[in-house]
Coordinates of C-alpha atoms in Angstrom, one line a residue:
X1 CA 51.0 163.9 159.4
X2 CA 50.8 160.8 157.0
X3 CA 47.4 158.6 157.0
X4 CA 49.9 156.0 157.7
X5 CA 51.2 157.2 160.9
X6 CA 47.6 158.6 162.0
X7 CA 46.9 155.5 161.6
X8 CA 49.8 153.4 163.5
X9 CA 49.2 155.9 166.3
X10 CA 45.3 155.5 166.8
X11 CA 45.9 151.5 166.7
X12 CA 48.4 152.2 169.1
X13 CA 46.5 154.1 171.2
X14 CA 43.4 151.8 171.5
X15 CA 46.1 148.6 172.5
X16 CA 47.1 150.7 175.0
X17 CA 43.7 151.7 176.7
X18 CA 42.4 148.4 176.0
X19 CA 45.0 146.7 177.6
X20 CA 43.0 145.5 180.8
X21 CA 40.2 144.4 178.8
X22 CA 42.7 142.0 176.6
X23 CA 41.8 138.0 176.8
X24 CA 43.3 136.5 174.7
X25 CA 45.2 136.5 171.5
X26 CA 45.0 133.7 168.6
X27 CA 46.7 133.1 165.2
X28 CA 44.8 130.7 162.8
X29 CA 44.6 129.7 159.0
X30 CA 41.7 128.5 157.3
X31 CA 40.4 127.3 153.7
X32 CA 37.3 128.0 152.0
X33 CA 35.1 126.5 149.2
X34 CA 34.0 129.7 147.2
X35 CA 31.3 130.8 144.9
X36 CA 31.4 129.0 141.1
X37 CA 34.3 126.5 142.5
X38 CA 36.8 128.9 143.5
X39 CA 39.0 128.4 146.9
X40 CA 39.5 131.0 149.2
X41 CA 42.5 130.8 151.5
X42 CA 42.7 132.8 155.3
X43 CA 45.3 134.0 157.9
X44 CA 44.0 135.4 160.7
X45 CA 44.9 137.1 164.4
X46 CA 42.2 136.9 166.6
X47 CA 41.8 139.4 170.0
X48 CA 39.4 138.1 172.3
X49 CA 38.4 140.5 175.1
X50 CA 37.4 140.0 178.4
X51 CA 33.7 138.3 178.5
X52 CA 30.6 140.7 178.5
X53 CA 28.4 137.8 180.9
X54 CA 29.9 134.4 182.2
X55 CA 28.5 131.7 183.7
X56 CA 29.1 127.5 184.2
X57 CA 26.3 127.2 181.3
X58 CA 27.1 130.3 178.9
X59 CA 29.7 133.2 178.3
X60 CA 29.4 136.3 175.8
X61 CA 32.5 137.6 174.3
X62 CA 33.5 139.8 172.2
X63 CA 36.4 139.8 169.8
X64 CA 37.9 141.5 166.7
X65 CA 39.4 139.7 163.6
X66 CA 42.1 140.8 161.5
X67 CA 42.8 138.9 158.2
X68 CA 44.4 138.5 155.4
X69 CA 42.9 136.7 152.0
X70 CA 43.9 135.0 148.9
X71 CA 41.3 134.2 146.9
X72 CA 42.0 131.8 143.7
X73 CA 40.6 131.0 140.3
X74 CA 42.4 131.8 137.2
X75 CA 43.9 134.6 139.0
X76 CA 44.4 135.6 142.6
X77 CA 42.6 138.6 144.5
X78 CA 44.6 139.6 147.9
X79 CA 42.3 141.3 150.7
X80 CA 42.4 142.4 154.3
X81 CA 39.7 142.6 156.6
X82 CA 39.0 143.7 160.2
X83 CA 35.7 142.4 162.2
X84 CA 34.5 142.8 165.4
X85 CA 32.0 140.4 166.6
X86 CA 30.9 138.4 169.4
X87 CA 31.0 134.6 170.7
X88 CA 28.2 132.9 172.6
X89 CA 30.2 129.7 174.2
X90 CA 27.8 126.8 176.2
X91 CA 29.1 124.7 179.1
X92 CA 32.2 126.7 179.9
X93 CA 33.3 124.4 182.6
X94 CA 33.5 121.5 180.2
X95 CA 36.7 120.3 178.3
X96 CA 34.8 121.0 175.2
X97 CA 33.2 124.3 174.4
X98 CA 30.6 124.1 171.6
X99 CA 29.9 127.9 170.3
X100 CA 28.0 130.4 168.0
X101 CA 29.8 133.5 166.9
X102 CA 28.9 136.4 164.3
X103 CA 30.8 139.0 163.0
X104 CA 30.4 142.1 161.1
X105 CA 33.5 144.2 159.6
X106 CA 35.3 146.0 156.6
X107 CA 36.9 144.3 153.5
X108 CA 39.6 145.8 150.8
X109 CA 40.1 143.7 148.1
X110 CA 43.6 144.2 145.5
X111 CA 40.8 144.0 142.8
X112 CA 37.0 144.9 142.6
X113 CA 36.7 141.7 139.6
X114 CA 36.8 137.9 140.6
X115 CA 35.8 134.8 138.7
X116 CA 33.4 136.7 136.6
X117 CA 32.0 138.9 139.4
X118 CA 31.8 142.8 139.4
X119 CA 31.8 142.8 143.0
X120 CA 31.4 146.6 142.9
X121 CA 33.9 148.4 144.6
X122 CA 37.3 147.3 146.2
X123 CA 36.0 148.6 149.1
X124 CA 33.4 145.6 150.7
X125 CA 31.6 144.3 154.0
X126 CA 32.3 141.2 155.2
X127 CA 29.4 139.1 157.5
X128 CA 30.0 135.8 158.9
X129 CA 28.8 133.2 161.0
X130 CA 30.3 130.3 162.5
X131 CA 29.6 127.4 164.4
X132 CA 32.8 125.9 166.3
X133 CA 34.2 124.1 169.4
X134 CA 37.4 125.2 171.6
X135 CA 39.4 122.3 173.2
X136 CA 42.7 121.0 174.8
X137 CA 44.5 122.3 177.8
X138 CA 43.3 125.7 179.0
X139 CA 41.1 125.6 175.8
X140 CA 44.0 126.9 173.1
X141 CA 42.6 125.2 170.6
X142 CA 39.6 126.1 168.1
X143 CA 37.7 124.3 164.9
X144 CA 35.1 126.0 163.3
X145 CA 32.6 125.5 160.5
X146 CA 32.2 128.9 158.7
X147 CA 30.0 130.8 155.9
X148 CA 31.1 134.2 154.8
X149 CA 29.8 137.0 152.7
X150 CA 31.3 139.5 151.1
X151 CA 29.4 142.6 149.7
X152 CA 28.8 146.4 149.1
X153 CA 25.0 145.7 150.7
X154 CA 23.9 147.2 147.4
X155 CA 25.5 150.3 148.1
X156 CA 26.9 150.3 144.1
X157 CA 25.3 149.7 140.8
X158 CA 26.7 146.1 140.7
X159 CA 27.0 144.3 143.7
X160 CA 27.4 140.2 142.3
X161 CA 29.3 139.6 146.1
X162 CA 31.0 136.6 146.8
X163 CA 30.3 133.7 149.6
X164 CA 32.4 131.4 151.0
X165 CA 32.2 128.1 153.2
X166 CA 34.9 126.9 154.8
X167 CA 36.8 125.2 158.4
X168 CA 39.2 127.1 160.0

């Protein structure tokens, strides 16, 4: 059997078990202010499952992130990233939600070289924290202020990473 289509078949399988535990689903864009004046550019799906604690003053939730990249200087370096992570939202009765969230995932990366950085590996982590409000009818919409690190925690002999700051 193919990587591939182990692959499309465990996904597959975990949508399918998870399915009661779904919340939400969200599609989002966002652009970035990179390391050494570079821009970095961000399409994303985000699953939000059901909450882990709820109450009128806080809720914990947990969601996964899957993204795509394009990061710019001269050149551009393409990159896909999944993250799970959780979301710690205040006031949950009110029309506007301020929250926290944090997320730890995987990063591959089209090329291990950007804007004079030998980031190591094409193969990176990606941490990020993000502060943010949800708003509008039945809260559908989000903004959020964003930093973002991308790394191979030191796991290789060069490691220069990359950070970025951005709204999405």
């Amino acid at each position: 059997m193919s990587k591939k289509l182990t692959l499309g078949v465990a996904v597959a399988c975990l949508l399918a078990l998870s399915g009661p535990a779904l919340a939400d689903t969200s599609v989002g864009g966002g652009v970035a202010y990179g390391d050494g004046g570079t821009a970095a550019y961000t399409l994303n799906v985000r699953q939000s499952y059901e909450p882990l604690f709820t109450s009128e003053i806080l809720e914990l939730q947990p969601f996964a992130d899957l993204s795509v990249h394009a990061w710019n200087d001269d050149e551009t370096v393409w990159g896909a990233s999944l993250a799970p992570g959780l979301r710690l939202t205040l006031f949950t009765t009110a029309p506007f939600q301020p929250y926290l969230a944090g997320s730890v995932g995987g990063t591959v990366l089209s090329d291990e070289k950007f804007d004079d950085r030998d980031l190591g590996s094409h193969a990176l982590f990606r941490t990020q924290g993000a502060v943010g409000v949800r708003f509008g009818e039945n809260l559908k919409h989000r903004v959020q202020g964003e930093y973002t690190n991308y790394s191979t925690w030191g796991l290789t002999d060069t490691d220069d990473g990359y950070n970025t700051y951005g709204v999405t």
